[in-house]
mmCIF file of C-alpha atoms in Angstrom:
data_model
loop_
_atom_site.group_PDB
_atom_site.id
_atom_site.type_symbol
_atom_site.label_atom_id
_atom_site.label_comp_id
_atom_site.label_asym_id
_atom_site.label_seq_id
_atom_site.Cartn_x
_atom_site.Cartn_y
_atom_site.Cartn_z
ATOM 1 C CA MET A 1 66.486 59.468 59.168
ATOM 2 C CA LYS A 2 62.815 58.885 59.921
ATOM 3 C CA HIS A 3 60.941 61.485 61.952
ATOM 4 C CA VAL A 4 58.001 60.595 64.211
ATOM 5 C CA LEU A 5 55.676 63.009 65.993
ATOM 6 C CA PHE A 6 54.468 62.016 69.464
ATOM 7 C CA VAL A 7 51.199 63.692 70.526
ATOM 8 C CA LEU A 8 50.479 63.660 74.257
ATOM 9 C CA THR A 9 47.452 64.822 76.232
ATOM 10 C CA SER A 10 47.216 68.174 78.038
ATOM 11 C CA HIS A 11 44.290 67.069 80.224
ATOM 12 C CA ASP A 12 44.915 66.393 83.918
ATOM 13 C CA ARG A 13 41.495 65.879 85.581
ATOM 14 C CA LEU A 14 39.858 62.453 85.844
ATOM 15 C CA GLY A 15 36.310 63.692 85.246
ATOM 16 C CA ASP A 16 34.574 64.766 88.448
ATOM 17 C CA SER A 17 36.365 62.169 90.566
ATOM 18 C CA GLY A 18 38.724 64.696 92.151
ATOM 19 C CA HIS A 19 41.685 62.624 90.974
ATOM 20 C CA LYS A 20 44.406 63.541 88.508
ATOM 21 C CA THR A 21 45.156 61.917 85.184
ATOM 22 C CA GLY A 22 47.314 62.592 82.121
ATOM 23 C CA PHE A 23 49.509 60.310 80.045
ATOM 24 C CA TRP A 24 50.767 56.933 81.247
ATOM 25 C CA ILE A 25 54.568 56.923 81.586
ATOM 26 C CA GLU A 26 55.140 53.413 80.196
ATOM 27 C CA GLU A 27 53.057 54.198 77.120
ATOM 28 C CA PHE A 28 55.285 57.165 76.348
ATOM 29 C CA ALA A 29 58.672 55.951 77.552
ATOM 30 C CA ALA A 30 58.764 52.445 76.070
ATOM 31 C CA PRO A 31 57.830 53.554 72.523
ATOM 32 C CA TYR A 32 60.043 56.642 72.767
ATOM 33 C CA TYR A 33 63.145 54.650 73.622
ATOM 34 C CA ALA A 34 62.355 51.837 71.169
ATOM 35 C CA LEU A 35 62.199 54.346 68.330
ATOM 36 C CA ALA A 36 64.973 56.675 69.501
ATOM 37 C CA ASP A 37 67.378 53.777 70.044
ATOM 38 C CA ALA A 38 66.692 52.732 66.444
ATOM 39 C CA GLY A 39 67.782 56.144 65.186
ATOM 40 C CA VAL A 40 64.358 57.717 64.741
ATOM 41 C CA ALA A 41 64.092 61.471 65.360
ATOM 42 C CA ILE A 42 61.168 62.329 67.645
ATOM 43 C CA THR A 43 59.245 65.578 68.094
ATOM 44 C CA LEU A 44 56.855 66.021 71.023
ATOM 45 C CA ALA A 45 53.559 67.910 70.858
ATOM 46 C CA SER A 46 50.387 68.350 72.925
ATOM 47 C CA PRO A 47 47.186 70.390 72.542
ATOM 48 C CA ARG A 48 48.364 73.202 74.810
ATOM 49 C CA GLY A 49 52.117 72.784 74.384
ATOM 50 C CA GLY A 50 54.521 72.794 77.305
ATOM 51 C CA GLN A 51 54.508 70.151 80.032
ATOM 52 C CA PRO A 52 51.914 67.427 79.519
ATOM 53 C CA PRO A 53 50.486 66.030 82.764
ATOM 54 C CA ILE A 54 51.687 62.641 83.948
ATOM 55 C CA ASP A 55 49.105 60.329 85.445
ATOM 56 C CA PRO A 56 50.391 60.025 89.019
ATOM 57 C CA LYS A 57 49.351 56.376 89.201
ATOM 58 C CA SER A 58 51.733 55.561 86.360
ATOM 59 C CA ALA A 59 54.630 56.710 88.536
ATOM 60 C CA ASP A 60 53.739 54.143 91.207
ATOM 61 C CA PRO A 61 56.594 51.652 91.705
ATOM 62 C CA ALA A 62 54.045 48.874 91.163
ATOM 63 C CA PHE A 63 53.963 49.866 87.484
ATOM 64 C CA SER A 64 57.729 50.210 87.114
ATOM 65 C CA THR A 65 59.322 48.833 83.955
ATOM 66 C CA PRO A 66 62.825 49.199 82.488
ATOM 67 C CA ALA A 67 61.474 52.003 80.308
ATOM 68 C CA THR A 68 59.918 53.942 83.192
ATOM 69 C CA GLU A 69 63.080 53.551 85.251
ATOM 70 C CA ARG A 70 65.109 54.848 82.323
ATOM 71 C CA PHE A 71 62.721 57.789 81.970
ATOM 72 C CA ASN A 72 62.943 58.624 85.666
ATOM 73 C CA ALA A 73 66.735 58.911 85.337
ATOM 74 C CA ASP A 74 66.649 60.765 82.009
ATOM 75 C CA ALA A 75 66.866 64.469 82.795
ATOM 76 C CA THR A 76 67.348 65.321 79.115
ATOM 77 C CA LEU A 77 64.100 63.678 78.030
ATOM 78 C CA GLN A 78 62.226 65.154 80.978
ATOM 79 C CA ALA A 79 63.409 68.607 79.912
ATOM 80 C CA ARG A 80 62.273 67.937 76.329
ATOM 81 C CA LEU A 81 58.907 66.777 77.613
ATOM 82 C CA ALA A 82 58.401 70.069 79.424
ATOM 83 C CA GLU A 83 58.606 71.900 76.097
ATOM 84 C CA THR A 84 56.159 70.074 73.839
ATOM 85 C CA LEU A 85 55.039 72.040 70.796
ATOM 86 C CA PRO A 86 51.436 73.284 70.610
ATOM 87 C CA LEU A 87 49.458 70.947 68.395
ATOM 88 C CA ASP A 88 48.093 73.789 66.275
ATOM 89 C CA SER A 89 51.650 74.624 65.182
ATOM 90 C CA ILE A 90 52.306 71.175 63.690
ATOM 91 C CA ASP A 91 52.683 70.550 59.933
ATOM 92 C CA ALA A 92 51.873 66.905 59.217
ATOM 93 C CA SER A 93 54.079 66.897 56.128
ATOM 94 C CA HIS A 94 57.198 67.193 58.296
ATOM 95 C CA TYR A 95 56.765 63.718 59.820
ATOM 96 C CA ASP A 96 56.914 60.130 58.618
ATOM 97 C CA ALA A 97 54.451 58.887 61.240
ATOM 98 C CA VAL A 98 52.441 59.975 64.274
ATOM 99 C CA PHE A 99 52.287 58.152 67.609
ATOM 100 C CA TYR A 100 49.787 58.765 70.414
ATOM 101 C CA PRO A 101 50.663 57.512 73.932
ATOM 102 C CA GLY A 102 47.701 56.652 76.140
ATOM 103 C CA GLY A 103 46.567 57.347 79.643
ATOM 104 C CA HIS A 104 43.026 58.519 80.381
ATOM 105 C CA GLY A 105 43.801 62.142 79.452
ATOM 106 C CA PRO A 106 43.257 61.730 75.688
ATOM 107 C CA LEU A 107 39.643 60.688 76.286
ATOM 108 C CA TRP A 108 38.918 64.281 77.237
ATOM 109 C CA ASP A 109 41.088 66.495 75.045
ATOM 110 C CA LEU A 110 42.029 64.514 71.918
ATOM 111 C CA VAL A 111 38.790 62.799 70.841
ATOM 112 C CA ASP A 112 37.230 65.979 69.442
ATOM 113 C CA ASN A 113 40.419 68.005 68.912
ATOM 114 C CA ALA A 114 40.239 69.511 65.404
ATOM 115 C CA ASP A 115 44.015 69.902 65.104
ATOM 116 C CA SER A 116 44.518 66.226 65.982
ATOM 117 C CA GLN A 117 41.834 65.142 63.536
ATOM 118 C CA ARG A 118 43.424 67.160 60.721
ATOM 119 C CA LEU A 119 46.856 65.758 61.598
ATOM 120 C CA ILE A 120 45.629 62.160 61.499
ATOM 121 C CA ALA A 121 43.661 62.647 58.278
ATOM 122 C CA ALA A 122 46.597 64.354 56.546
ATOM 123 C CA THR A 123 49.031 61.665 57.709
ATOM 124 C CA ILE A 124 46.836 58.824 56.443
ATOM 125 C CA THR A 125 46.107 60.632 53.164
ATOM 126 C CA ALA A 126 49.861 60.973 52.641
ATOM 127 C CA GLY A 127 50.252 57.208 53.043
ATOM 128 C CA LYS A 128 51.991 57.443 56.397
ATOM 129 C CA PRO A 129 51.169 55.409 59.533
ATOM 130 C CA VAL A 130 49.387 56.488 62.695
ATOM 131 C CA ALA A 131 49.940 54.457 65.872
ATOM 132 C CA ALA A 132 48.213 54.663 69.238
ATOM 133 C CA VAL A 133 48.176 52.598 72.421
ATOM 134 C CA CYS A 134 45.741 51.862 75.255
ATOM 135 C CA HIS A 135 43.246 54.770 75.541
ATOM 136 C CA ALA A 136 44.902 56.746 72.764
ATOM 137 C CA PRO A 137 43.078 54.959 69.889
ATOM 138 C CA ALA A 138 40.214 57.209 71.032
ATOM 139 C CA VAL A 139 41.870 59.883 68.878
ATOM 140 C CA LEU A 140 40.673 57.904 65.841
ATOM 141 C CA VAL A 141 37.006 57.759 66.807
ATOM 142 C CA ASN A 142 35.844 60.994 65.158
ATOM 143 C CA VAL A 143 38.337 61.228 62.299
ATOM 144 C CA VAL A 144 36.773 61.210 58.839
ATOM 145 C CA GLY A 145 38.637 59.599 55.958
ATOM 146 C CA ALA A 146 39.032 60.896 52.414
ATOM 147 C CA ASP A 147 35.905 58.943 51.438
ATOM 148 C CA GLY A 148 33.779 60.905 53.908
ATOM 149 C CA LYS A 149 33.325 57.895 56.178
ATOM 150 C CA ALA A 150 34.725 57.237 59.653
ATOM 151 C CA LEU A 151 38.420 56.501 59.310
ATOM 152 C CA VAL A 152 38.106 53.341 61.405
ATOM 153 C CA ALA A 153 35.055 51.970 59.559
ATOM 154 C CA GLY A 154 35.866 48.426 58.466
ATOM 155 C CA LYS A 155 39.344 48.625 60.003
ATOM 156 C CA ARG A 156 40.764 46.170 62.508
ATOM 157 C CA VAL A 157 41.700 48.088 65.650
ATOM 158 C CA THR A 158 42.210 47.542 69.350
ATOM 159 C CA GLY A 159 42.421 49.703 72.449
ATOM 160 C CA PHE A 160 41.645 49.623 76.163
ATOM 161 C CA SER A 161 38.818 47.137 76.576
ATOM 162 C CA ASN A 162 35.553 47.517 78.461
ATOM 163 C CA SER A 163 36.629 44.745 80.845
ATOM 164 C CA GLU A 164 39.917 46.514 81.599
ATOM 165 C CA GLU A 165 38.069 49.800 82.226
ATOM 166 C CA GLU A 166 35.718 47.959 84.560
ATOM 167 C CA ALA A 167 38.696 46.409 86.351
ATOM 168 C CA VAL A 168 40.102 49.861 87.166
ATOM 169 C CA GLN A 169 36.602 50.978 88.261
ATOM 170 C CA LEU A 170 36.401 53.961 85.906
ATOM 171 C CA THR A 171 33.532 52.869 83.658
ATOM 172 C CA SER A 172 31.221 55.516 85.137
ATOM 173 C CA ILE A 173 33.915 58.230 85.143
ATOM 174 C CA VAL A 174 35.287 58.221 81.596
ATOM 175 C CA PRO A 175 33.468 60.207 78.875
ATOM 176 C CA LEU A 176 33.411 57.176 76.592
ATOM 177 C CA LEU A 177 34.166 53.472 76.624
ATOM 178 C CA LEU A 178 36.757 53.047 73.902
ATOM 179 C CA GLU A 179 35.712 49.551 72.822
ATOM 180 C CA ASP A 180 32.109 50.709 72.344
ATOM 181 C CA ALA A 181 33.063 53.985 70.674
ATOM 182 C CA LEU A 182 35.240 52.279 68.064
ATOM 183 C CA GLN A 183 32.569 49.705 67.288
ATOM 184 C CA ALA A 184 29.968 52.465 66.961
ATOM 185 C CA ARG A 185 32.079 53.942 64.149
ATOM 186 C CA GLY A 186 32.137 50.633 62.325
ATOM 187 C CA ALA A 187 35.573 49.476 63.453
ATOM 188 C CA ARG A 188 36.328 45.765 63.699
ATOM 189 C CA TYR A 189 37.428 45.919 67.333
ATOM 190 C CA GLU A 190 39.654 43.089 68.554
ATOM 191 C CA LYS A 191 41.150 42.351 71.952
ATOM 192 C CA GLY A 192 43.382 39.887 73.722
ATOM 193 C CA PRO A 193 43.369 38.846 77.387
ATOM 194 C CA ASP A 194 43.147 41.737 79.850
ATOM 195 C CA TRP A 195 46.543 43.324 80.585
ATOM 196 C CA ALA A 196 48.438 41.087 78.139
ATOM 197 C CA PRO A 197 50.324 42.537 75.137
ATOM 198 C CA PHE A 198 48.049 42.723 72.093
ATOM 199 C CA ILE A 199 48.418 44.831 68.975
ATOM 200 C CA VAL A 200 46.623 45.121 65.651
ATOM 201 C CA ALA A 201 48.040 46.512 62.418
ATOM 202 C CA ASP A 202 45.605 47.196 59.581
ATOM 203 C CA GLY A 203 47.021 49.190 56.729
ATOM 204 C CA LEU A 204 48.318 52.470 58.108
ATOM 205 C CA LEU A 205 46.691 52.073 61.531
ATOM 206 C CA ILE A 206 48.658 50.404 64.329
ATOM 207 C CA THR A 207 46.962 50.084 67.699
ATOM 208 C CA GLY A 208 47.751 48.464 71.046
ATOM 209 C CA GLN A 209 45.323 47.380 73.754
ATOM 210 C CA ASN A 210 46.965 48.368 77.036
ATOM 211 C CA PRO A 211 50.211 49.505 78.701
ATOM 212 C CA ALA A 212 51.812 46.095 78.171
ATOM 213 C CA SER A 213 51.360 46.593 74.423
ATOM 214 C CA SER A 214 53.322 49.851 74.238
ATOM 215 C CA GLU A 215 56.696 48.570 73.105
ATOM 216 C CA ALA A 216 55.153 46.113 70.634
ATOM 217 C CA VAL A 217 53.268 48.975 68.977
ATOM 218 C CA ALA A 218 56.531 50.883 68.624
ATOM 219 C CA HIS A 219 58.267 47.899 67.030
ATOM 220 C CA ALA A 220 55.366 47.442 64.607
ATOM 221 C CA LEU A 221 55.590 51.132 63.723
ATOM 222 C CA LEU A 222 59.346 50.853 63.266
ATOM 223 C CA ALA A 223 58.886 47.871 60.945
ATOM 224 C CA ARG A 224 56.402 49.867 58.920
ATOM 225 C CA LEU A 225 58.771 52.832 58.666
ATOM 226 C CA ASN A 226 61.600 50.580 57.509
ATOM 227 C CA ALA A 227 59.502 48.591 55.024
#
């Protein structure tokens, strides 16, 4: 049985806007069920441990999907989610892959998180995949590879685009624009049409552009695990 670690944000404030943020339900639920239904064991972690904050906008019925509806009715998974492990307790060697759900939260607490950076570096060094969707590819921005260079340098990646950030009117609120930050580290950033499913797999890195890409990222990760 394959074992995947999900790392969620612990950050719940959308900058100085006065609004809440966290992880986006679809970006957690769709990959979780895609992997779990395929027999993958999943462990949940977050920087602080315990209940990770849910972006309240992601619970809006306007963003409902089969995966979010399944999550809303899944008391067992909700109970598991309330007991995520602290990230500093995680041993990368115990997992076959790591997956980062998005939401705006990771832009604040996972870009410079030393435990996350060590986890990603150790996973890649061990020849195991790291996947992230929407804003979560931000976790890759400051990771240094075994060669001493930015992990994403020369790598094809995607993530929430500048135009999508502008569309949700948060360009001036977020601490970084993901598209720009990845390119600044030498990544070969790619994107599809706004809000449409788009994923990129380059070696051990699997990234998705937006919420609509969540399940496709999980299937790409599953294919990699079963290769």
